């Protein structure tokens, strides 16, 4: 079976005011289907950069990134957008949703972009909102939702496109601990029920505890990669 | 379909901004159409006034007459020509004339003057000559034997109503022209140029004086409006052939036409400034809009929305906004110009005095020329759409990671 993610020796250096900053250095990363992985490390350690690279939002200076067998470093800019649409689910730290659309329209949008049929979309939207426990909020605008609810809708949207992997960059950073725990519950549930692969960055210890694999970055390099038994939620 | 839906919803997200953009387009359209129609109406009115002094919109002469205005270049009055004129749509009246210079004398005094032989009724239909009579009476019939003398000329000759004026000139084919005419009426013209030199006779007595029976120097034509001028001129020229020259007022008075064109280009400058102001206004709202939605657009590109799709959304927003403003503006302009056409602006000051002196109403009427509606509408639409290229350009160059940074 193909690895969901197979990144080989990737590096990325930014130039900030002509001073080179090695944001990611010689990283090798393998993720198989169904993993639930946390990317941890101090601020500035390269978590976001690494996620952007494997998500095809940014290009590495060297190395190759295979997502389910496709080397995304070889794709054109337009191919890359389409690749993201079909293979990668994104959850960002905040402001994930289009403010003028309701929760359900936000989720529908990505399926419309994929060209899914209306009846199919309808069925999937219902199922997704049931899974995130927000059937009653489907027609609510993002501004009327709590931060935790918005992030849950973002997760539903990421899942809606049936991606290979969902990348979440500090999805709980703006949430209180209860909402953060709640979001993690949902992510874990989707991970188990749909065998969805997750990789998320965080520096919240309680979130780290829920991960089954923890990769630690320091100065853009992986310093540890440990498998652990996830703590079940209470 | 969802592209339009998303665009539509975006228009409602910041109603204030959408309203500002729509009103900018709305006022641009209303102002430019109104300005255009006023300009058109004012100049049309000016031309109408001016040609009704004397020249008419169009004159017909024997070929070569205008370059050398002598009786030997006159034409024989011809029923066929008159039939062609009558048949030409857009012509409201015509007047046959015979004109030439003469010396007018009274006792010791001799002054140059312009003798114009006219058909009293036909001439009155075009230049309202009857209304210029301030003393005495207009020609009582077509063969009247008296002379109508302009006030200025009369003063310079030291004559009065009822006196006799002696005219000397060269007649047709070198004949000596001499005659004496009782002054039966005094004319007052606003234009000093006309007031100091015109002397009217009835057509038969002028032809007789010039020894040119049946001869005319020109037919003077009045038109419905200056819009039909080109068409009438071309129609008559082809009907009458190269023996005749059919000239419009602009060709006969190039300096006046040039003056009007200069004034018009001044108006264009004003319009361009107006357009620039509007452009800045719309551009400002576009800048705000893009700054506000940068994060969201970056996010949409990140999750896999093609830039081309996003461009469609933004363009649809521009087109919707601009179309609404443009159509509303055109409707309002119909109302505004309709009002200004029927209740024209009255002006005062020196300009008004001058208008009155020349016997015209001091008004700025608006025209309702559909071409103006169309062109101004298209110009504003095009400008707004060109401005709409800015968000498009921004989207196409957008880097989703950088766009989401803040
Ligand atoms: N676009 C950029 N331009 C310049 N430097 C950047 C850019 N993005 C990230 N960096 C730098 O790269 C390093 C890693 O940043 P980042 O990946 O955001 O770390 P983390 O997400 O772990 O906080 C930091 O030093 C950051 O300042
Ligand atoms: Mg980060």
XYZ file of N, CA, C and O and ligand atoms in Angstrom, chain A residues 14 16 21 23 42-49, chain B residues 402 405, ligand 1:
83
model
N 13.921 30.551 3.844
C 13.347 31.852 3.504
C 14.420 32.907 3.626
O 15.353 32.765 4.408
N 14.822 36.456 4.921
C 14.181 37.572 5.606
C 15.189 38.702 5.694
O 16.198 38.579 6.377
N 16.813 32.141 6.465
C 16.266 31.426 7.618
C 15.910 30.023 7.147
O 15.066 29.856 6.277
N 13.907 27.285 7.468
C 12.659 26.988 8.166
C 12.442 25.486 8.285
O 11.917 25.005 9.288
N 8.616 24.327 19.389
C 8.431 25.726 19.790
C 8.033 26.598 18.605
O 8.179 26.200 17.447
N 7.548 27.752 18.931
C 7.164 28.696 17.885
C 8.375 29.009 17.005
O 9.471 29.219 17.510
N 8.179 28.995 15.720
C 9.283 29.276 14.795
C 10.098 28.054 14.443
O 11.103 28.154 13.739
N 9.644 26.888 14.906
C 10.439 25.685 14.647
C 10.179 25.109 13.257
O 10.857 24.174 12.841
N 9.206 25.611 12.552
C 9.000 25.172 11.170
C 7.769 24.308 10.957
O 7.593 23.727 9.885
N 6.880 24.250 11.938
C 5.686 23.401 11.815
C 4.804 23.845 10.650
O 4.419 23.048 9.794
N 4.509 25.124 10.631
C 3.641 25.655 9.578
C 4.291 25.460 8.208
O 3.644 25.041 7.248
N 5.563 25.755 8.151
C 6.269 25.609 6.876
C 6.195 24.170 6.382
O 5.891 23.920 5.211
N 0.929 33.717 1.783
C 1.143 35.114 2.177
C -0.185 35.807 2.440
O -0.318 36.594 3.364
N -1.441 35.173 5.835
C -0.521 35.454 6.948
C -1.111 36.368 8.011
O -0.897 36.189 9.189
N 7.197 33.668 4.317
C 8.231 33.710 5.158
N 9.237 34.595 4.948
C 10.287 34.643 5.759
N 10.441 33.850 6.812
C 9.484 32.953 7.092
C 8.329 32.834 6.274
N 7.551 31.867 6.772
C 8.191 31.390 7.866
N 9.350 32.049 8.055
C 10.326 31.771 9.108
O 10.582 30.375 9.099
C 10.695 29.887 10.422
C 9.676 28.805 10.656
O 8.377 29.407 10.713
P 7.028 28.590 10.879
O 7.065 27.470 9.918
O 5.930 29.520 10.803
O 7.171 28.038 12.345
P 6.047 27.551 13.354
O 4.806 27.307 12.578
O 6.622 26.322 13.968
O 5.887 28.617 14.357
C 10.522 31.061 11.340
O 11.797 31.560 11.673
C 9.774 32.063 10.470
O 10.087 33.368 10.885
